[in-house]
Amino acid sequence: MRKFCVILGIFLVLFAVRNSTIAYAQQEIPAHAQWGKVVIKEAQAKYPQAKILDYLHEGSEVNGDSTIEKFKLWLKQSDKEFGVHVRIKYVTNTNKVVKIEFQEAAS
């Protein structure tokens, strides 16, 4: 009987881990993810010699019929590491890009 309980316990743990992994994998991709890809592509074009180390979505701001997604990128060019604030403004309903602004962070 004890052996059965141990086997049943192991089975239940494995079943729970498998189900939690599936639930995690099915989480929705955040809305800003598509804009993160655009920002990275534009940053690579603007800073072709730099390597993008990381980026952070700083939030979004809705203004009437447009939305501004705000990001901060960390770049490395030669021996210099620096941050760049990127703002991408688009028409909310159509996702048409209106403007992309880059501003290097003060160091």
One Martini backbone bead per residue (centre of mass of N, CA, C, O) as a GRO file, in nm:
protein
  107
    1MET     BB    1   0.058   0.064  -0.020
    2ARG     BB    2   0.297   0.255   0.001
    3LYS     BB    3   0.392   0.225  -0.290
    4PHE     BB    4   0.136   0.340  -0.419
    5CYS     BB    5   0.151   0.624  -0.288
    6VAL     BB    6   0.422   0.704  -0.410
    7ILE     BB    7   0.343   0.672  -0.706
    8LEU     BB    8   0.103   0.866  -0.697
    9GLY     BB    9   0.265   1.116  -0.606
   10ILE     BB   10   0.453   1.130  -0.850
   11PHE     BB   11   0.235   1.154  -1.063
   12LEU     BB   12   0.107   1.419  -0.957
   13VAL     BB   13   0.358   1.594  -0.984
   14LEU     BB   14   0.408   1.552  -1.287
   15PHE     BB   15   0.129   1.654  -1.377
   16ALA     BB   16   0.154   1.942  -1.257
   17VAL     BB   17   0.408   2.030  -1.412
   18ARG     BB   18   0.298   1.990  -1.696
   19ASN     BB   19   0.052   2.187  -1.672
   20SER     BB   20   0.214   2.444  -1.598
   21THR     BB   21   0.380   2.451  -1.860
   22ILE     BB   22   0.145   2.480  -2.055
   23ALA     BB   23   0.027   2.740  -1.937
   24TYR     BB   24   0.280   2.913  -1.981
   25ALA     BB   25   0.299   2.871  -2.298
   26GLN     BB   26  -0.010   3.007  -2.336
   27GLN     BB   27   0.064   3.278  -2.306
   28GLU     BB   28   0.042   3.587  -2.391
   29ILE     BB   29   0.149   3.821  -2.597
   30PRO     BB   30   0.245   4.117  -2.573
   31ALA     BB   31   0.160   4.405  -2.738
   32HIS     BB   32   0.461   4.534  -2.735
   33ALA     BB   33   0.629   4.323  -2.899
   34GLN     BB   34   0.597   4.435  -3.188
   35TRP     BB   35   0.743   4.707  -3.113
   36GLY     BB   36   1.012   4.591  -3.026
   37LYS     BB   37   1.093   4.492  -3.308
   38VAL     BB   38   1.089   4.767  -3.444
   39VAL     BB   39   1.293   4.909  -3.261
   40ILE     BB   40   1.532   4.722  -3.317
   41LYS     BB   41   1.545   4.763  -3.621
   42GLU     BB   42   1.587   5.076  -3.608
   43ALA     BB   43   1.841   5.071  -3.429
   44GLN     BB   44   2.019   4.913  -3.628
   45ALA     BB   45   2.005   5.136  -3.845
   46LYS     BB   46   2.112   5.379  -3.664
   47TYR     BB   47   2.323   5.151  -3.512
   48PRO     BB   48   2.526   4.949  -3.687
   49GLN     BB   49   2.783   4.924  -3.471
   50ALA     BB   50   2.586   4.821  -3.264
   51LYS     BB   51   2.495   4.645  -2.972
   52ILE     BB   52   2.219   4.487  -2.844
   53LEU     BB   53   2.169   4.401  -2.509
   54ASP     BB   54   1.889   4.555  -2.431
   55TYR     BB   55   1.535   4.581  -2.323
   56LEU     BB   56   1.265   4.817  -2.226
   57HIS     BB   57   0.942   4.847  -2.125
   58GLU     BB   58   0.792   5.162  -2.007
   59GLY     BB   59   0.528   5.194  -2.175
   60SER     BB   60   0.209   5.356  -2.229
   61GLU     BB   61   0.033   5.610  -2.440
   62VAL     BB   62  -0.279   5.763  -2.473
   63ASN     BB   63  -0.371   5.986  -2.762
   64GLY     BB   64  -0.651   5.938  -2.860
   65ASP     BB   65  -0.575   5.779  -3.174
   66SER     BB   66  -0.301   5.734  -3.017
   67THR     BB   67   0.014   5.562  -2.954
   68ILE     BB   68   0.280   5.530  -2.705
   69GLU     BB   69   0.579   5.359  -2.706
   70LYS     BB   70   0.816   5.278  -2.444
   71PHE     BB   71   1.178   5.261  -2.461
   72LYS     BB   72   1.486   5.090  -2.353
   73LEU     BB   73   1.816   5.086  -2.463
   74TRP     BB   74   2.114   4.877  -2.474
   75LEU     BB   75   2.434   4.976  -2.588
   76LYS     BB   76   2.729   4.869  -2.789
   77GLN     BB   77   3.020   5.072  -2.881
   78SER     BB   78   3.284   4.945  -2.852
   79ASP     BB   79   3.354   5.085  -2.527
   80LYS     BB   80   3.052   5.185  -2.537
   81GLU     BB   81   2.785   5.243  -2.314
   82PHE     BB   82   2.427   5.295  -2.387
   83GLY     BB   83   2.131   5.477  -2.380
   84VAL     BB   84   1.798   5.450  -2.540
   85HIS     BB   85   1.527   5.635  -2.616
   86VAL     BB   86   1.207   5.508  -2.734
   87ARG     BB   87   0.949   5.638  -2.953
   88ILE     BB   88   0.633   5.498  -3.063
   89LYS     BB   89   0.403   5.619  -3.296
   90TYR     BB   90   0.052   5.521  -3.332
   91VAL     BB   91  -0.229   5.405  -3.470
   92THR     BB   92  -0.441   5.224  -3.294
   93ASN     BB   93  -0.635   5.087  -3.516
   94THR     BB   94  -0.388   5.035  -3.751
   95ASN     BB   95  -0.069   5.044  -3.672
   96LYS     BB   96   0.040   5.309  -3.781
   97VAL     BB   97   0.323   5.470  -3.824
   98VAL     BB   98   0.428   5.802  -3.738
   99LYS     BB   99   0.671   5.785  -3.509
  100ILE     BB  100   1.033   5.788  -3.439
  101GLU     BB  101   1.221   5.828  -3.136
  102PHE     BB  102   1.553   5.932  -3.042
  103GLN     BB  103   1.731   5.921  -2.713
  104GLU     BB  104   2.000   5.977  -2.552
  105ALA     BB  105   2.131   5.908  -2.264
  106ALA     BB  106   2.249   6.042  -1.995
  107SER     BB  107   2.590   6.001  -1.840
   0.00000   0.00000   0.00000
